[in-house]
Amino acid sequence: MEAVIADEMREAARRLLKTFTGEQGAEACHPFDHDDRRRWDYRPRPRPGTSIAGLSLAGRKNVHRLLATAMSTHAFAQVTGIMGLEEVLDRAESYRRGRHSGDYWIALFGSPDAEAFAWRFEGHHVSVTMSVVGEKVSPTPVFLGADPAITFYRGTPVVRPLALEEELARRLLAELPAAQLGRAVVSSRAPDDIRTSNARDVTGVEVGPGIRAADLARGAASLLGELVDLYLDRLPPALAAAERAKLSPGEVRFAWEGPVERGGGHYYRLQSRELLVEYDNTQNDANHVHTVLRRPGDDFGAALLAAHKTLEH
């Protein structure tokens, strides 16, 4: 099934290329070994590629069709909701910065007909990079954020794209007995952002403190597994299953920073040698969420490319 997704990505990229003007193609297309292939950012920054705002309707639809090959249905809905929040944020800022929901960019690295090919869809609070090598797909980093994280009507949430990412973690905290809660909460203060920021490589990030899944009672271990699944299931089922098969579930550690009571800035991390997930909600009075899914040693197709080079030699 992974090979099917690789083929779908290649075909969607070919379809997209046909809709570009010459200028858009020059902006969007880069050699596979270009330095920008691993330069990603979730903040408002100049970025490689061409903006969807300038594409034809067919071009924009084909960008979304390419993105949909990399996302499960609910995650695709999260992304489109996050994009719409740019208009909400622009209004809240009195339109000073000119944010808009078309300020998202598509970049392609290499040819979809080549053995190795990659693409990125990116803008404020969204960064999705897919690397295709032969019939395999390396699907990280995947970053999703939201500002505002929650929009209310009379105290009731109306729009909340990343609700489960917080609520499942809080359910896990509530399930822990006092002694284990003390091991899971590793700091009384949360960092200002995800700790790895937009690092190109997280291979050297040490597995930090926290509580291992293997040390939890069945109910808490099940909730931790659900939380890991929530991030992996941003991907289509075949890709999520392939990533899940690489994990040692019992070795995944959960660490929380900040108060456990609602309302304060908070952060958590899911980490093992094969996985790094970060969640942070501290900015804008704890109404501004950042989340990222990473694979130490395999972001941007690193492991796939290394294996491919070994085969070539």
Coordinates of C-alpha atoms in Angstrom, one line a residue:
M1 CA 0.0 0.0 0.0
E2 CA 2.9 2.4 0.6
A3 CA 3.9 1.9 -3.0
V4 CA 0.4 3.0 -4.0
I5 CA 0.8 6.3 -2.0
A6 CA 4.2 6.9 -3.6
D7 CA 2.6 6.5 -7.0
E8 CA -0.3 8.8 -6.1
M9 CA 2.1 11.5 -5.0
R10 CA 4.1 11.2 -8.2
E11 CA 1.0 11.4 -10.3
A12 CA -0.5 14.3 -8.3
A13 CA 2.8 16.2 -8.8
R14 CA 2.8 15.6 -12.5
R15 CA -0.8 16.9 -12.7
L16 CA 0.2 20.0 -10.7
L17 CA 3.3 20.7 -12.9
K18 CA 1.0 20.9 -16.0
T19 CA -0.9 23.8 -14.4
F20 CA 2.1 26.0 -13.7
T21 CA 3.1 29.0 -15.8
G22 CA 6.8 29.2 -16.7
E23 CA 7.4 31.6 -13.9
Q24 CA 5.6 29.5 -11.3
G25 CA 7.5 26.4 -12.4
A26 CA 10.8 28.2 -12.0
E27 CA 9.7 29.3 -8.5
A28 CA 8.4 25.9 -7.4
C29 CA 10.8 23.4 -8.9
H30 CA 14.3 22.8 -7.5
P31 CA 17.0 20.1 -7.9
F32 CA 16.5 17.3 -5.4
D33 CA 19.9 18.1 -3.7
H34 CA 19.0 21.8 -3.3
D35 CA 19.7 23.1 0.3
D36 CA 16.1 24.3 0.6
R37 CA 14.8 20.7 0.6
R38 CA 15.6 20.5 4.3
R39 CA 15.0 24.2 5.2
W40 CA 11.6 24.4 6.7
D41 CA 9.7 26.8 8.9
Y42 CA 6.3 27.2 10.5
R43 CA 6.6 30.9 11.1
P44 CA 5.9 33.8 8.7
R45 CA 9.1 33.7 6.7
P46 CA 10.2 33.9 3.0
R47 CA 10.2 30.3 1.8
P48 CA 11.0 28.4 -1.4
G49 CA 8.3 27.6 -3.8
T50 CA 5.4 29.3 -5.4
S51 CA 2.4 30.7 -3.5
I52 CA -1.0 29.1 -4.0
A53 CA -2.5 32.6 -4.1
G54 CA -1.1 33.1 -7.6
L55 CA -2.1 29.8 -9.0
S56 CA -5.1 29.2 -11.3
L57 CA -8.1 27.4 -9.8
A58 CA -6.9 24.2 -11.4
G59 CA -3.4 24.8 -9.9
R60 CA -4.8 25.4 -6.4
K61 CA -7.0 22.3 -6.6
N62 CA -4.0 20.2 -7.7
V63 CA -1.9 21.5 -4.8
H64 CA -4.7 20.3 -2.5
R65 CA -4.9 17.0 -4.3
L66 CA -1.2 16.5 -3.7
L67 CA -1.5 17.5 -0.1
A68 CA -4.4 15.0 0.3
T69 CA -2.1 12.1 -0.7
A70 CA -0.1 12.8 2.4
M71 CA -2.9 13.4 4.9
S72 CA -5.7 11.4 6.5
T73 CA -9.1 12.9 6.1
H74 CA -9.2 14.4 9.6
A75 CA -5.7 15.8 9.3
F76 CA -6.5 17.3 5.9
A77 CA -9.5 19.0 7.5
Q78 CA -7.2 20.3 10.3
V79 CA -4.8 21.8 7.7
T80 CA -7.6 23.6 5.8
G81 CA -9.0 24.9 9.1
I82 CA -5.6 26.2 10.2
M83 CA -5.2 28.0 6.8
G84 CA -8.6 29.7 7.4
L85 CA -7.4 30.9 10.8
E86 CA -4.9 33.2 9.0
E87 CA -7.9 35.5 8.2
V88 CA -9.1 35.3 11.8
L89 CA -5.6 36.2 13.1
D90 CA -5.3 39.0 10.5
R91 CA -8.6 40.5 11.8
A92 CA -7.4 40.2 15.4
E93 CA -4.3 42.1 14.5
S94 CA -6.3 44.9 12.8
Y95 CA -5.0 43.8 9.4
R96 CA -1.6 45.2 10.1
R97 CA 0.4 42.3 8.7
G98 CA -1.7 41.4 5.7
R99 CA -2.0 37.7 6.6
H100 CA -4.2 35.7 4.3
S101 CA -5.3 32.2 3.7
G102 CA -3.5 32.1 0.3
D103 CA -0.1 32.6 1.9
Y104 CA 0.8 28.9 1.6
W105 CA 3.5 27.6 -0.7
I106 CA 4.3 24.5 -2.7
A107 CA 7.9 23.5 -3.5
L108 CA 9.0 20.4 -5.5
F109 CA 12.5 18.9 -5.3
G110 CA 13.6 16.8 -8.2
S111 CA 11.3 15.2 -10.8
P112 CA 8.3 13.0 -9.9
D113 CA 9.7 10.7 -12.6
A114 CA 13.0 10.3 -10.8
E115 CA 14.0 7.7 -8.2
A116 CA 14.2 10.3 -5.5
F117 CA 11.6 13.1 -5.3
A118 CA 10.3 15.4 -2.5
W119 CA 7.8 18.1 -2.0
R120 CA 6.7 20.5 0.7
F121 CA 3.4 22.3 1.4
E122 CA 4.1 25.1 3.9
G123 CA 2.9 28.4 5.4
H124 CA 2.2 29.8 8.8
H125 CA 1.5 26.9 11.2
V126 CA 1.6 24.3 8.5
S127 CA 4.6 22.4 7.1
V128 CA 4.3 19.0 5.5
T129 CA 7.3 17.5 3.8
M130 CA 7.2 14.2 1.9
S131 CA 10.2 12.4 0.5
V132 CA 9.7 9.6 -2.0
V133 CA 12.5 7.2 -2.9
G134 CA 11.4 4.4 -5.3
E135 CA 8.2 3.0 -3.8
K136 CA 8.9 4.2 -0.2
V137 CA 7.7 7.4 1.4
S138 CA 9.4 9.2 4.3
P139 CA 6.7 11.4 5.8
T140 CA 8.3 13.8 8.2
P141 CA 8.5 16.5 9.5
V142 CA 4.8 17.3 9.8
F143 CA 4.0 20.5 11.7
L144 CA 0.5 21.8 12.5
G145 CA -0.2 24.8 14.7
A146 CA -3.1 27.1 15.4
D147 CA -3.5 30.8 16.5
P148 CA -6.0 31.2 18.0
A149 CA -6.0 27.7 19.2
I150 CA -9.7 28.1 20.3
T151 CA -12.3 30.6 19.2
F152 CA -15.1 30.9 21.6
Y153 CA -18.8 31.9 21.7
R154 CA -20.0 32.6 25.2
G155 CA -17.4 30.4 26.7
T156 CA -18.1 27.5 24.3
P157 CA -15.4 26.5 21.7
V158 CA -16.5 27.1 18.2
V159 CA -13.3 26.4 16.2
R160 CA -10.5 24.3 17.7
P161 CA -8.4 22.5 15.1
L162 CA -6.1 20.7 17.5
A163 CA -8.5 19.9 20.3
L164 CA -7.6 16.1 20.6
E165 CA -3.9 16.9 20.8
E166 CA -4.6 18.6 24.2
E167 CA -7.5 16.6 25.5
L168 CA -5.9 13.2 25.1
A169 CA -2.8 14.3 26.9
R170 CA -4.9 15.7 29.8
R171 CA -6.8 12.4 30.0
L172 CA -3.5 10.6 30.3
L173 CA -2.4 13.0 33.1
A174 CA -5.7 12.4 35.0
E175 CA -5.1 8.6 34.7
L176 CA -1.7 8.7 36.4
P177 CA -1.4 8.0 40.2
A178 CA 0.4 10.6 42.2
A179 CA 3.8 8.9 42.1
Q180 CA 3.7 8.5 38.3
L181 CA 2.3 12.0 37.8
G182 CA 5.4 13.2 39.6
R183 CA 7.6 11.4 37.0
A184 CA 5.6 12.6 34.1
V185 CA 5.6 16.3 35.0
V186 CA 9.2 17.1 34.6
S187 CA 9.0 20.9 35.0
S188 CA 6.6 23.4 36.5
R189 CA 7.2 25.8 33.6
A190 CA 6.7 25.2 29.9
P191 CA 9.1 26.4 27.2
D192 CA 8.1 29.3 25.0
D193 CA 7.9 27.0 21.9
I194 CA 8.7 23.5 20.8
R195 CA 12.3 22.9 21.8
T196 CA 13.5 21.7 18.5
S197 CA 12.0 24.6 16.6
N198 CA 12.7 24.2 12.9
A199 CA 15.9 22.1 13.2
R200 CA 16.8 20.2 10.1
D201 CA 18.0 17.2 12.1
V202 CA 16.9 15.9 15.4
T203 CA 19.0 12.8 15.4
G204 CA 21.2 14.0 18.3
V205 CA 18.3 15.1 20.5
E206 CA 18.7 13.0 23.7
V207 CA 15.7 11.1 25.0
G208 CA 14.7 13.2 27.9
P209 CA 13.1 12.5 31.3
G210 CA 9.5 11.4 31.6
I211 CA 7.6 8.2 32.2
R212 CA 7.9 5.1 29.9
A213 CA 4.8 3.5 28.4
A214 CA 6.1 0.1 29.7
D215 CA 5.9 1.5 33.3
L216 CA 2.3 2.5 33.1
A217 CA -0.8 0.6 34.2
R218 CA -3.0 -0.7 31.3
G219 CA -5.4 2.2 31.2
A220 CA -2.7 4.9 31.1
A221 CA -0.6 2.9 28.7
S222 CA -3.6 2.6 26.4
L223 CA -4.1 6.4 26.5
L224 CA -0.4 7.0 25.7
G225 CA -0.7 4.7 22.8
E226 CA -3.8 6.6 21.6
L227 CA -1.8 9.8 21.8
V228 CA 1.0 8.4 19.7
D229 CA -1.5 7.1 17.2
L230 CA -3.2 10.6 17.0
Y231 CA 0.0 12.0 15.6
L232 CA 0.8 9.0 13.3
D233 CA -2.7 9.0 12.1
R234 CA -2.2 12.4 10.5
L235 CA -0.8 10.3 7.8
P236 CA -2.8 8.0 5.4
P237 CA -3.4 4.6 7.0
A238 CA -0.6 2.8 5.0
L239 CA 2.0 5.4 6.0
A240 CA 0.8 5.5 9.6
A241 CA 1.1 1.7 9.8
A242 CA 4.6 1.7 8.3
E243 CA 5.7 4.4 10.9
R244 CA 4.0 2.5 13.7
A245 CA 5.9 -0.7 12.8
K246 CA 9.2 1.1 13.4
L247 CA 8.4 2.0 17.0
S248 CA 9.1 0.2 20.2
P249 CA 5.9 1.2 21.9
G250 CA 7.0 0.4 25.5
E251 CA 10.0 2.7 25.2
V252 CA 8.0 5.8 24.3
R253 CA 8.3 8.4 27.1
F254 CA 5.7 11.0 28.0
A255 CA 6.9 14.2 29.6
W256 CA 4.7 17.3 30.6
E257 CA 6.0 20.7 31.5
G258 CA 3.9 23.5 33.1
P259 CA 0.9 23.4 35.4
V260 CA -1.5 20.5 35.0
E261 CA -4.5 22.8 35.6
R262 CA -6.1 24.3 32.6
G263 CA -5.4 27.9 31.6
G264 CA -1.6 27.9 32.1
G265 CA 1.0 27.6 29.4
H266 CA 1.8 23.9 28.9
Y267 CA 4.0 21.6 26.9
Y268 CA 4.4 17.9 26.4
R269 CA 6.8 15.5 24.5
L270 CA 6.5 11.9 23.3
Q271 CA 9.9 10.6 22.7
S272 CA 11.9 7.4 22.0
R273 CA 14.8 6.6 19.8
E274 CA 12.5 6.3 16.8
L275 CA 10.0 9.1 17.5
L276 CA 9.8 12.7 18.6
V277 CA 6.5 14.5 19.1
E278 CA 6.3 18.0 20.6
Y279 CA 3.3 20.0 21.7
D280 CA 3.4 23.5 23.0
N281 CA 0.7 26.0 24.0
T282 CA 2.2 28.9 25.8
Q283 CA 1.9 32.0 23.6
N284 CA -1.0 34.4 23.4
D285 CA -2.1 33.5 26.9
A286 CA -1.9 29.8 26.2
N287 CA -4.2 30.1 23.1
H288 CA -1.5 29.4 20.4
V289 CA -0.6 25.8 19.7
H290 CA 2.4 24.3 18.0
T291 CA 2.8 20.6 17.3
V292 CA 5.3 18.6 15.3
L293 CA 5.9 14.9 14.4
R294 CA 9.5 14.0 13.7
R295 CA 11.4 10.8 13.0
P296 CA 15.0 11.0 14.4
G297 CA 17.4 9.8 11.7
D298 CA 14.7 9.7 9.0
D299 CA 13.4 13.2 8.5
F300 CA 13.5 14.3 4.9
G301 CA 14.0 10.7 3.8
A302 CA 17.5 10.4 5.4
A303 CA 17.3 6.7 6.1
L304 CA 15.6 5.9 2.8
L305 CA 18.3 7.8 0.9
A306 CA 21.1 6.1 2.8
A307 CA 19.6 2.7 2.0
H308 CA 19.2 3.6 -1.6
K309 CA 22.8 4.7 -1.9
T310 CA 24.0 1.5 -0.3
L311 CA 22.0 -0.5 -2.9
E312 CA 23.5 1.6 -5.7
H313 CA 27.0 0.8 -4.5

